[in-house]
């Protein structure tokens, strides 16, 4: 016989047990491990946005297999992470929550954000001293907190057939570039001159505009001092505006690539490794006409665009494994393999010597990389807030290219606003 | 057999063995009263719900408040609670950009909700009528509501593409424009071009809610109105609208709040640009936190946004009660 009080007591016990169970479950969820270690050895989590991007994916697959063979106690969990805002958002959130991946790959512009937050470990002792000056991009407060994995002088790609049809030669000066783009431009037939991006806040907008500015001898910032009103910047932006007038309006970088690869644009600017994409993606009847050349400016603009880092929070065997991973990636053997697979110079300048005879454009690419002047800022304060300043540059470019304000007025305004922000 | 007692625990005591020893030596029973046990049981049953609410709602909210009053600029949640300051709130409230973002948010909300409501109401009125294929059409009308915002954005990005988009082709074919418009690259057209896809996704929500409300209006009322000589417009004003007004109010409030914090359309299409022309409060919060690593400011802006939304709901609720 069961009394009400007995039932009540039992029910109370069940209820409390349910509560405790729920609490335990929730605690269990939050206390899940981070996967960076275990009884079977060390696991290095490595989100890689080049994991499915040929030809980089080939190199990464080979490299990771070789690393795991050399270090059998270490497993690399390489996942395909799209290089997008969401990826950077996830990365930042994971660092903020104290659970970063063991190997961090990011673009340089995103690197500034994590380096500025003091999240990255010094790996300076792993970088060979022979590496080019673009590696300096990853110096932060006297430490080397990133290893360059993709760097290039910017390359002018042109469509030889469109240039011949328009009766113009490959340009060697910015004036010639503008004239050639205008000569090729025939929008009624779907043919454009310079395939330049103009979609708002497209990251390539920065690279392309900076190419004209740096190529003309200017720079956005001299250290931490804004230099938007210098004659070289104004001159470079003048060429940029004229060239962009021959591009389809509102172009995004994926559309830009497609436009050029399909043979509908005379020129575009990209890294040396874009030649590999052309070889793989351009239609057979267009491919022979798409060729690289030096950008037609007095200065050669370039940038270190992708890097590897290790979180500062790692220690013990996990740190050792992560450092071994980076050390193997920068070794001469794997740098040489990189140049072979990618078809463009590796960060290590010595890695491409044997390949110059095999690749007709390798010598040009090596020369451009050697001469490259970085289009990215060097001042610590500007780099720390680079996304803010980049956005302000974007906004000014929109105003200029839409014709809302003159180049001079837009740059004066930008100079004034950035000076007040930087206190210069 | 279960024995029940109307006297609660006292009645239950009849079935317990008599305690040993003199009454004075008897210890008082540690057992709780039935009422108390019921209270505990009730709270125990509520525990999972309280925990879920606490973890999913209260904790992030508390953390946001904590971040918003943490001094300096930081990008780590570990920094939360290191000191107290109201500087971020001061910056948020005195920044012209905050008010500009709020204005843009207002334009975006009104620009989206009003046409979406109008289209939704028209479609609901249409779907109330009996005609062949009505059931099929009802399902089709709901499809935009089921499409993820990001997927819809990709479609509209191509439709509004300056060079190859169907919108420009159509407008040029009709002779309404002579040159292609860079919808998402021009500060003057970008807001319109993000409003269109948002309204497209939203109108089925209104259609669904209003159709459900329309079906609750008795046919007798229309019959009576017709007998009294009311035309179609008068029937709408005096019968239909009073019948759906309550549902319309709820739908408008829910939809407005949804659009107020909308991110899925604006960010993929314009990222808040060009020249901040589509930077609403939601986009501003994202930019400050994830692009500029300014979590304290972003958290303060987020809290201010919540307060604005709460004030909006209170004001609308008060007006509704007055009505």
XYZ file of C-alpha atoms in Angstrom:
747
model
C 0.000 0.000 0.000
C 1.379 3.360 -0.947
C 0.478 6.445 0.974
C 0.371 9.923 -0.522
C 3.331 10.911 1.632
C 5.353 7.989 0.313
C 4.478 8.936 -3.249
C 5.334 12.523 -2.552
C 8.712 11.571 -1.132
C 9.444 9.297 -4.066
C 8.371 11.941 -6.515
C 10.553 14.495 -4.766
C 13.520 12.130 -5.002
C 12.858 11.536 -8.714
C 12.494 15.239 -9.344
C 15.713 16.135 -7.551
C 17.496 13.294 -9.325
C 16.308 14.648 -12.667
C 17.668 18.040 -11.783
C 21.000 16.609 -10.712
C 21.167 14.498 -13.867
C 20.472 17.522 -16.037
C 23.161 19.485 -14.237
C 25.586 16.630 -14.669
C 24.789 16.375 -18.368
C 25.274 20.085 -18.884
C 28.501 20.007 -16.928
C 29.635 17.068 -19.013
C 28.926 18.964 -22.211
C 30.898 21.996 -21.136
C 33.763 19.920 -19.906
C 34.362 18.063 -23.132
C 38.001 17.756 -24.082
C 39.645 19.915 -26.767
C 41.079 17.014 -28.697
C 44.653 18.201 -28.519
C 45.965 15.200 -26.738
C 45.068 11.727 -25.665
C 46.289 8.298 -24.793
C 47.388 7.599 -28.366
C 49.544 10.706 -28.779
C 49.176 14.301 -29.832
C 46.485 15.497 -32.233
C 47.142 18.758 -34.051
C 43.944 20.364 -35.221
C 44.607 22.272 -38.420
C 41.773 24.146 -40.159
C 43.128 24.793 -43.634
C 41.376 26.991 -46.190
C 43.656 25.658 -48.924
C 42.726 22.040 -48.173
C 40.469 21.784 -51.216
C 42.012 24.551 -53.308
C 44.179 23.089 -56.054
C 47.148 23.120 -56.427
C 47.707 23.988 -52.735
C 45.646 20.998 -51.612
C 48.078 18.634 -53.349
C 51.019 20.070 -51.457
C 49.228 20.044 -48.116
C 48.110 16.432 -48.501
C 51.623 15.314 -49.353
C 53.126 17.366 -46.573
C 50.752 16.191 -43.850
C 51.268 12.549 -44.865
C 55.045 13.028 -44.699
C 54.802 14.757 -41.328
C 52.703 11.978 -39.824
C 55.154 9.425 -41.184
C 58.071 11.271 -39.624
C 56.255 11.782 -36.319
C 54.109 8.660 -35.863
C 52.873 9.768 -32.414
C 51.332 12.897 -33.888
C 48.101 13.013 -35.869
C 47.188 16.045 -37.948
C 43.459 16.670 -38.067
C 43.400 18.836 -41.188
C 39.928 20.130 -41.972
C 38.734 22.169 -44.913
C 37.848 25.627 -43.663
C 36.637 28.093 -46.223
C 38.578 31.346 -46.147
C 35.703 33.567 -45.224
C 34.522 35.992 -42.600
C 32.900 33.061 -40.812
C 36.230 31.269 -40.588
C 37.916 34.285 -39.066
C 34.956 34.778 -36.741
C 35.222 31.158 -35.581
C 38.961 31.471 -35.129
C 38.646 34.649 -33.107
C 35.893 33.148 -30.958
C 37.955 30.043 -30.287
C 40.950 32.125 -29.238
C 38.714 34.309 -27.087
C 37.313 31.216 -25.397
C 40.794 29.737 -24.846
C 40.303 26.814 -27.259
C 42.273 27.610 -30.430
C 43.376 25.020 -33.002
C 46.971 23.908 -32.585
C 48.008 25.057 -36.067
C 46.577 28.394 -37.166
C 46.444 29.324 -40.837
C 45.174 32.736 -41.829
C 45.470 35.517 -44.320
C 47.790 38.337 -43.381
C 45.030 40.861 -42.906
C 43.388 38.531 -40.399
C 46.776 37.766 -38.862
C 47.023 41.379 -37.706
C 43.901 40.867 -35.615
C 45.176 37.818 -33.706
C 48.720 39.144 -33.410
C 47.351 42.416 -32.021
C 45.456 40.474 -29.365
C 48.736 38.789 -28.306
C 47.469 35.300 -29.044
C 50.399 33.977 -31.088
C 53.687 32.363 -30.054
C 57.156 33.392 -31.186
C 58.385 31.078 -33.940
C 61.294 33.259 -35.050
C 63.847 30.507 -34.428
C 62.083 28.293 -36.990
C 62.265 30.758 -39.882
C 65.442 30.518 -41.999
C 67.360 33.777 -42.213
C 67.505 33.467 -46.006
C 63.817 34.218 -46.393
C 62.871 37.377 -48.226
C 61.870 40.727 -46.700
C 58.135 39.980 -46.963
C 58.559 37.618 -43.980
C 59.033 40.798 -41.910
C 55.271 41.262 -42.235
C 54.928 38.784 -39.386
C 57.132 40.644 -36.923
C 55.099 41.839 -33.978
C 56.530 43.632 -30.946
C 59.990 42.276 -31.680
C 58.856 38.677 -32.125
C 58.160 36.606 -35.219
C 54.657 35.284 -34.606
C 53.893 33.936 -38.065
C 55.585 32.022 -40.845
C 54.908 33.136 -44.401
C 53.464 30.343 -46.546
C 52.333 32.350 -49.541
C 54.015 35.468 -50.856
C 54.282 37.045 -54.226
C 54.992 40.121 -56.195
C 51.752 41.136 -57.901
C 51.521 40.008 -61.511
C 49.718 41.641 -64.422
C 47.820 38.969 -66.340
C 46.774 39.905 -69.850
C 44.785 38.414 -72.698
C 47.121 38.451 -75.665
C 44.347 37.968 -78.223
C 42.248 40.863 -76.938
C 45.321 43.101 -76.962
C 46.146 42.095 -80.529
C 42.549 42.672 -81.639
C 42.667 46.134 -80.081
C 46.072 46.845 -81.646
C 47.917 47.476 -78.382
C 51.070 46.000 -76.855
C 51.656 44.655 -73.370
C 51.896 47.848 -71.276
C 55.110 48.831 -69.584
C 53.936 52.059 -67.951
C 50.747 52.932 -66.039
C 49.718 55.313 -68.814
C 50.017 52.484 -71.328
C 48.003 50.214 -69.072
C 45.134 52.695 -68.929
C 45.239 53.296 -72.695
C 45.371 49.576 -73.452
C 42.449 48.879 -71.089
C 40.430 51.603 -72.796
C 41.318 50.221 -76.224
C 40.160 46.735 -75.283
C 36.993 47.938 -73.533
C 33.922 46.997 -75.582
C 31.035 46.466 -73.151
C 28.448 46.159 -75.921
C 30.151 42.884 -76.835
C 30.790 41.855 -73.233
C 34.520 42.694 -73.368
C 36.095 44.705 -70.581
C 39.484 46.347 -70.159
C 40.824 46.012 -66.639
C 38.966 43.410 -64.561
C 39.093 45.192 -61.219
C 36.846 44.476 -58.244
C 34.486 47.175 -57.041
C 32.080 45.249 -54.812
C 31.938 46.983 -51.427
C 34.538 45.766 -48.969
C 35.844 43.016 -51.215
C 39.337 42.314 -49.814
C 40.835 42.407 -53.311
C 39.749 46.029 -53.543
C 42.599 46.823 -51.190
C 45.197 44.838 -53.161
C 44.270 46.349 -56.498
C 44.092 49.953 -55.353
C 47.296 49.533 -53.320
C 48.996 48.148 -56.416
C 48.409 51.427 -58.224
C 49.419 53.476 -55.188
C 52.535 51.515 -54.200
C 53.450 50.921 -57.830
C 53.437 54.681 -58.398
C 55.838 55.170 -55.496
C 53.283 56.081 -52.832
C 52.073 54.356 -49.688
C 48.914 54.679 -47.652
C 50.869 55.034 -44.428
C 54.449 55.969 -43.691
C 54.836 53.862 -40.573
C 52.007 55.097 -38.372
C 51.631 58.392 -40.235
C 48.887 58.678 -42.856
C 50.225 59.673 -46.272
C 47.054 59.800 -48.327
C 47.640 63.240 -49.810
C 51.111 62.627 -51.220
C 51.454 63.288 -54.984
C 52.330 59.630 -55.599
C 49.131 58.395 -53.916
C 46.996 60.889 -55.837
C 48.717 59.954 -59.094
C 48.319 56.215 -58.457
C 44.636 56.609 -57.655
C 44.178 58.589 -60.851
C 45.428 55.617 -62.880
C 43.312 53.294 -60.744
C 40.122 55.252 -61.368
C 40.755 55.351 -65.107
C 41.499 51.623 -65.272
C 38.494 50.700 -63.125
C 36.226 52.668 -65.479
C 36.832 49.867 -67.996
C 35.663 47.157 -65.563
C 32.114 45.869 -65.089
C 30.535 47.755 -62.170
C 30.145 46.026 -58.808
C 32.512 43.172 -59.663
C 33.433 40.667 -56.947
C 36.753 38.870 -57.017
C 35.248 35.490 -57.943
C 33.408 37.145 -60.833
C 36.602 38.950 -61.756
C 38.531 35.684 -62.017
C 35.787 34.095 -64.084
C 35.579 37.113 -66.376
C 39.285 37.042 -67.103
C 39.565 33.273 -67.394
C 36.670 33.186 -69.842
C 38.547 35.597 -72.103
C 36.322 38.625 -71.567
C 38.799 41.034 -69.985
C 42.083 42.430 -71.180
C 43.858 42.620 -67.828
C 43.729 41.614 -64.219
C 46.150 41.619 -61.312
C 46.821 38.711 -58.985
C 49.533 36.707 -57.238
C 51.919 34.499 -59.175
C 50.050 31.355 -58.162
C 46.977 32.501 -60.125
C 48.695 31.139 -63.228
C 48.035 27.670 -61.802
C 44.327 28.470 -61.546
C 44.313 29.679 -65.145
C 45.959 26.463 -66.284
C 43.312 24.410 -64.508
C 40.161 26.449 -65.029
C 40.381 28.488 -68.235
C 38.687 27.060 -71.362
C 41.095 25.373 -73.759
C 40.512 27.937 -76.525
C 41.266 30.878 -74.207
C 44.071 29.457 -72.045
C 46.931 29.947 -74.562
C 46.226 33.689 -74.673
C 46.247 34.334 -70.916
C 49.771 35.304 -69.920
C 51.616 36.919 -67.017
C 53.795 40.028 -67.131
C 55.385 42.441 -64.685
C 53.047 45.129 -63.443
C 53.786 48.309 -65.424
C 54.859 50.510 -62.538
C 58.156 51.939 -61.333
C 57.799 49.954 -58.085
C 56.869 46.277 -57.858
C 54.026 45.867 -55.353
C 53.644 42.572 -53.502
C 52.546 41.001 -50.290
C 52.861 38.068 -47.988
C 49.302 36.836 -48.053
C 49.029 33.587 -46.028
C 50.846 32.447 -42.912
C 51.025 29.765 -40.225
C 51.083 30.466 -36.510
C 51.073 28.586 -33.227
C 48.873 29.700 -30.321
C 50.731 31.108 -27.352
C 48.654 28.935 -25.037
C 50.222 25.635 -26.205
C 52.730 23.822 -24.030
C 54.366 20.418 -23.510
C 54.225 17.770 -26.232
C 51.520 19.638 -28.141
C 53.730 22.712 -28.482
C 56.650 20.552 -29.531
C 54.531 18.789 -32.157
C 53.200 22.086 -33.495
C 56.723 23.510 -33.754
C 57.895 20.367 -35.553
C 55.026 20.836 -38.001
C 56.082 24.386 -38.809
C 59.776 23.457 -38.929
C 59.118 20.745 -41.500
C 56.936 23.073 -43.591
C 59.749 25.625 -43.891
C 62.458 23.018 -44.567
C 64.272 23.308 -47.943
C 62.894 19.927 -49.021
C 59.265 20.966 -48.621
C 59.800 24.484 -49.905
C 61.203 23.035 -53.104
C 58.269 20.677 -53.400
C 55.966 23.659 -52.830
C 57.430 25.531 -55.795
C 57.154 22.400 -57.957
C 53.517 21.772 -57.109
C 52.267 25.371 -57.024
C 54.211 26.533 -60.063
C 55.210 29.753 -58.326
C 58.066 30.710 -56.004
C 57.928 29.356 -52.468
C 58.633 31.708 -49.567
C 62.186 30.329 -49.440
C 63.985 32.088 -52.327
C 66.514 29.255 -52.685
C 63.839 26.688 -53.431
C 63.139 27.736 -56.989
C 66.647 27.765 -58.510
C 66.242 24.345 -60.161
C 62.761 25.125 -61.459
C 63.539 28.202 -63.535
C 64.512 26.080 -66.533
C 61.311 24.031 -66.282
C 58.783 26.857 -65.907
C 59.022 29.695 -68.463
C 57.488 32.189 -66.051
C 59.327 31.139 -62.880
C 62.184 33.584 -63.470
C 59.719 36.446 -63.830
C 57.889 35.413 -60.661
C 61.137 35.099 -58.688
C 62.235 38.519 -59.885
C 58.895 40.083 -58.932
C 59.001 38.485 -55.488
C 62.569 39.663 -54.923
C 61.714 43.238 -55.847
C 58.346 43.347 -54.111
C 57.471 46.295 -51.902
C 54.771 45.255 -49.450
C 51.385 46.871 -50.003
C 50.489 46.203 -46.363
C 51.128 48.785 -43.646
C 54.174 48.517 -41.419
C 53.290 50.836 -38.521
C 52.296 48.930 -35.359
C 49.293 51.130 -34.562
C 47.954 50.975 -38.099
C 48.454 47.214 -38.284
C 46.672 46.702 -34.976
C 43.580 48.443 -36.331
C 44.122 47.507 -39.937
C 40.484 46.398 -40.567
C 39.285 49.845 -39.484
C 41.712 51.742 -41.717
C 41.159 49.360 -44.592
C 37.436 49.972 -44.362
C 38.014 53.722 -44.432
C 40.147 53.311 -47.539
C 37.362 51.213 -49.090
C 34.812 53.905 -48.336
C 37.015 56.551 -49.942
C 37.523 54.380 -53.007
C 33.763 53.979 -53.391
C 33.357 57.749 -53.226
C 36.116 58.260 -55.780
C 35.050 55.628 -58.281
C 31.391 56.641 -58.089
C 32.446 60.189 -58.935
C 30.862 61.561 -55.753
C 34.079 63.389 -54.808
C 37.400 64.121 -56.455
C 40.447 62.049 -55.578
C 42.072 65.028 -53.904
C 39.068 65.807 -51.722
C 38.521 62.180 -50.756
C 42.169 61.816 -49.754
C 42.159 65.070 -47.784
C 39.152 63.847 -45.854
C 40.738 60.437 -45.279
C 43.994 62.045 -44.200
C 42.177 64.206 -41.700
C 40.090 61.398 -40.198
C 42.988 58.942 -39.894
C 45.274 61.606 -38.433
C 42.763 62.297 -35.712
C 42.391 58.584 -34.980
C 46.124 57.990 -34.858
C 46.848 61.223 -33.044
C 49.473 62.124 -35.609
C -5.189 0.004 -2.943
C -4.179 3.546 -2.355
C -5.217 5.267 0.830
C -5.910 8.917 0.702
C -6.338 11.331 3.534
C -8.035 14.662 3.636
C -5.939 15.758 6.541
C -2.622 15.600 4.832
C 0.320 14.399 6.854
C -1.668 14.116 10.065
C -3.959 11.555 8.481
C -1.061 9.618 7.086
C 0.373 9.287 10.592
C -2.420 6.804 11.497
C -0.677 4.165 9.386
C 2.732 4.606 10.957
C 3.913 2.355 13.835
C 3.630 3.926 17.297
C 6.874 5.493 18.400
C 8.666 3.822 21.308
C 9.288 5.543 24.639
C 7.464 8.275 26.467
C 5.908 11.067 24.409
C 8.274 13.624 25.891
C 11.243 11.665 24.634
C 9.856 11.390 21.126
C 11.929 13.231 18.626
C 10.092 15.463 16.234
C 9.807 13.798 12.811
C 12.383 15.228 10.368
C 9.967 14.588 7.521
C 8.713 17.672 5.698
C 5.086 18.472 5.353
C 3.308 17.435 2.166
C 2.871 21.026 1.081
C 6.572 21.682 1.481
C 7.443 18.500 -0.354
C 5.130 19.467 -3.174
C 6.848 22.834 -3.412
C 10.251 21.172 -3.571
C 8.969 18.700 -6.111
C 7.620 21.520 -8.226
C 10.964 23.308 -8.190
C 12.768 20.056 -8.915
C 10.642 19.574 -12.015
C 11.380 23.132 -13.018
C 15.113 22.630 -12.571
C 15.864 21.463 -16.129
C 13.906 24.370 -17.588
C 15.598 26.845 -15.252
C 18.996 25.409 -16.106
C 18.348 25.579 -19.828
C 17.047 29.123 -19.583
C 19.981 30.036 -17.385
C 22.564 28.539 -19.689
C 21.052 29.588 -22.984
C 19.675 33.038 -22.176
C 20.769 34.427 -18.863
C 24.444 33.467 -19.042
C 25.147 35.088 -22.443
C 23.179 38.131 -21.368
C 25.097 38.438 -18.111
C 28.366 37.929 -19.977
C 27.398 40.637 -22.459
C 26.668 43.070 -19.656
C 29.938 42.109 -18.003
C 31.887 42.660 -21.231
C 30.160 45.968 -21.811
C 31.399 47.343 -18.502
C 34.926 45.952 -18.749
C 37.430 48.749 -19.367
C 39.688 49.024 -22.400
C 39.760 47.267 -25.701
C 40.101 43.506 -25.672
C 39.257 40.470 -27.738
C 39.132 37.761 -25.074
C 36.215 36.595 -22.979
C 38.736 35.993 -20.202
C 39.040 39.755 -19.869
C 35.391 40.077 -18.830
C 34.975 41.441 -15.345
C 38.449 42.986 -15.074
C 37.268 46.307 -13.649
C 34.136 48.343 -14.177
C 33.557 51.277 -16.471
C 30.687 52.874 -18.340
C 32.967 54.351 -20.981
C 31.738 51.974 -23.667
C 28.144 53.088 -23.064
C 29.229 56.710 -23.141
C 31.017 56.153 -26.444
C 28.033 54.289 -27.887
C 25.534 56.949 -26.860
C 27.632 59.922 -27.933
C 28.831 58.470 -31.220
C 27.051 59.927 -34.263
C 27.649 56.578 -35.947
C 25.378 54.844 -33.414
C 22.498 57.151 -34.249
C 23.198 56.913 -37.956
C 23.105 53.108 -37.626
C 19.865 53.338 -35.686
C 18.352 55.512 -38.405
C 19.463 53.047 -41.074
C 18.021 50.224 -38.994
C 14.716 52.093 -38.835
C 14.717 52.590 -42.603
C 15.532 48.921 -43.112
C 12.815 47.723 -40.708
C 10.071 49.997 -42.056
C 11.208 49.532 -45.650
C 11.019 45.772 -45.244
C 8.041 45.235 -42.972
C 5.573 47.621 -44.630
C 5.760 46.181 -48.174
C 6.047 42.623 -46.842
C 2.910 43.167 -44.772
C 1.027 44.695 -47.694
C 1.951 41.832 -50.014
C 1.250 39.267 -47.288
C -2.189 40.740 -46.623
C -3.045 40.838 -50.325
C -2.017 37.222 -50.737
C -3.921 36.158 -47.623
C -7.078 37.818 -48.984
C -6.510 36.074 -52.306
C -5.930 32.672 -50.744
C -9.090 32.976 -48.658
C -11.144 32.817 -51.834
C -11.995 29.436 -53.300
C -10.396 28.727 -56.678
C -8.781 25.739 -58.398
C -5.227 25.051 -57.202
C -5.614 27.099 -54.031
C -4.040 24.413 -51.826
C -1.052 24.090 -54.162
C -0.624 27.867 -54.293
C -0.729 28.120 -50.504
C 2.226 25.773 -50.286
C 4.128 27.599 -52.996
C 3.608 30.964 -51.341
C 5.284 29.682 -48.189
C 8.466 28.603 -49.975
C 10.415 31.873 -49.570
C 9.904 31.599 -45.826
C 11.652 28.215 -45.849
C 14.680 29.368 -47.865
C 17.750 30.152 -45.712
C 18.619 33.835 -45.783
C 22.162 33.263 -46.982
C 20.950 31.102 -49.882
C 18.391 33.727 -50.867
C 21.127 36.369 -50.674
C 23.234 34.490 -53.188
C 20.313 34.385 -55.620
C 19.552 38.087 -55.230
C 23.231 38.953 -55.530
C 23.143 37.542 -59.045
C 19.752 39.010 -59.864
C 20.973 42.478 -58.905
C 24.421 41.995 -60.414
C 25.448 45.158 -62.214
C 26.769 43.523 -65.357
C 24.928 40.257 -65.716
C 21.862 40.595 -63.452
C 18.338 40.095 -64.671
C 17.064 43.204 -62.866
C 19.271 45.554 -64.880
C 18.505 43.685 -68.104
C 14.780 44.007 -67.444
C 14.929 47.682 -66.517
C 17.048 48.475 -69.556
C 14.721 46.471 -71.799
C 11.788 48.464 -70.463
C 13.704 51.670 -71.050
C 13.606 52.671 -67.385
C 17.387 52.954 -67.129
C 20.024 53.607 -69.790
C 23.078 52.316 -67.894
C 23.397 49.277 -65.620
C 23.115 50.128 -61.934
C 25.675 48.703 -59.503
C 22.981 48.041 -56.939
C 25.197 46.770 -54.148
C 28.174 49.034 -54.894
C 26.283 52.318 -54.979
C 25.514 53.902 -51.572
C 22.249 55.282 -52.979
C 20.820 51.942 -54.079
C 22.383 49.431 -51.682
C 19.729 49.786 -48.970
C 16.913 49.249 -51.466
C 18.731 46.212 -52.839
C 18.975 44.583 -49.401
C 15.389 45.461 -48.511
C 13.980 43.631 -51.543
C 15.274 40.143 -50.644
C 14.425 40.626 -46.982
C 10.838 41.592 -47.812
C 10.660 38.673 -50.263
C 11.511 36.251 -47.492
C 9.214 37.910 -44.980
C 5.909 38.269 -46.830
C 4.903 34.576 -46.517
C 5.047 34.957 -42.739
C 2.429 37.710 -42.890
C 0.389 35.791 -45.442
C 0.328 32.733 -43.185
C -0.638 34.579 -40.008
C -3.224 36.784 -41.691
C -4.789 33.899 -43.591
C -5.237 32.017 -40.336
C -6.892 35.103 -38.804
C -9.103 35.650 -41.853
C -10.456 32.129 -41.576
C -11.755 32.834 -38.073
C -14.058 35.638 -39.269
C -17.612 34.270 -39.492
C -19.188 34.468 -42.940
C -22.367 35.847 -41.335
C -20.628 39.145 -40.722
C -19.950 39.623 -44.427
C -23.505 38.586 -45.199
C -24.836 41.139 -42.737
C -22.539 43.821 -44.117
C -23.706 43.107 -47.654
C -27.338 43.299 -46.517
C -26.523 46.682 -44.988
C -25.203 47.796 -48.365
C -21.457 47.667 -47.633
C -19.168 47.459 -50.645
C -15.891 45.482 -50.821
C -13.818 48.283 -49.349
C -16.315 48.918 -46.523
C -16.430 45.201 -45.783
C -12.649 45.214 -45.500
C -12.610 48.258 -43.215
C -15.481 47.235 -40.942
C -15.322 43.433 -40.965
C -12.032 42.105 -42.269
C -9.578 44.502 -40.645
C -11.146 44.350 -37.153
C -11.049 40.567 -37.490
C -7.330 40.368 -38.300
C -6.099 43.422 -36.406
C -4.979 41.483 -33.338
C -3.044 38.904 -35.349
C -1.617 41.624 -37.586
C -0.331 43.495 -34.557
C 1.435 40.426 -33.177
C 2.866 39.561 -36.595
C 4.113 43.117 -37.130
C 5.860 43.194 -33.759
C 7.493 39.783 -34.263
C 8.540 40.587 -37.833
C 9.877 44.021 -36.896
C 12.027 42.539 -34.156
C 13.262 39.881 -36.555
C 14.212 42.431 -39.196
C 15.695 44.708 -36.523
C 18.372 42.124 -35.790
C 18.649 40.808 -39.358
C 22.138 39.833 -40.443
C 21.779 37.010 -42.976
C 20.824 39.290 -45.855
C 22.862 42.398 -45.290
C 26.235 40.896 -44.562
C 26.515 38.523 -47.530
C 25.209 41.198 -49.884
C 27.050 44.337 -48.824
C 28.925 43.684 -45.546
C 27.403 46.921 -44.325
C 28.785 49.000 -47.184
C 29.279 50.825 -49.358
C 30.234 53.743 -47.155
C 28.225 52.260 -44.264
C 25.002 52.763 -46.216
C 23.693 49.377 -45.022
C 25.394 49.233 -41.636
C 22.512 48.586 -39.287
C 22.943 48.053 -35.555
C 23.295 44.291 -36.028
C 26.014 44.719 -38.652
C 27.726 47.352 -36.511
C 27.854 44.981 -33.543
C 29.356 42.248 -35.713
C 31.965 44.574 -37.174
C 33.018 45.935 -33.803
C 33.362 42.514 -32.212
C 34.681 40.260 -34.951
C 36.413 42.640 -37.337
C 37.737 45.302 -34.990
C 38.214 43.107 -31.873
C 36.358 45.704 -29.855
C 34.213 43.439 -27.734
C 33.468 45.881 -24.943
C 32.071 48.467 -27.321
C 30.218 45.778 -29.291
C 28.680 44.388 -26.095
C 27.566 47.870 -25.024
C 26.055 48.459 -28.455
C 24.309 45.107 -28.161
C 22.824 45.959 -24.772
C 21.676 49.351 -26.069
C 20.072 47.561 -29.028
C 18.197 45.254 -26.674
C 16.972 48.223 -24.659
C 15.795 49.985 -27.831
C 13.906 46.865 -28.886
C 12.350 46.541 -25.432
C 11.262 50.196 -25.462
C 9.768 49.684 -28.928
C 7.764 46.683 -27.730
C 6.566 48.534 -24.631
C 5.510 51.607 -26.606
C 3.722 49.597 -29.251
C 2.064 47.496 -26.541
C 0.841 50.607 -24.766
C -0.564 52.044 -27.984
C -2.225 48.743 -28.690
C -3.870 48.682 -25.275
C -5.074 52.254 -25.785
C -6.504 51.235 -29.169
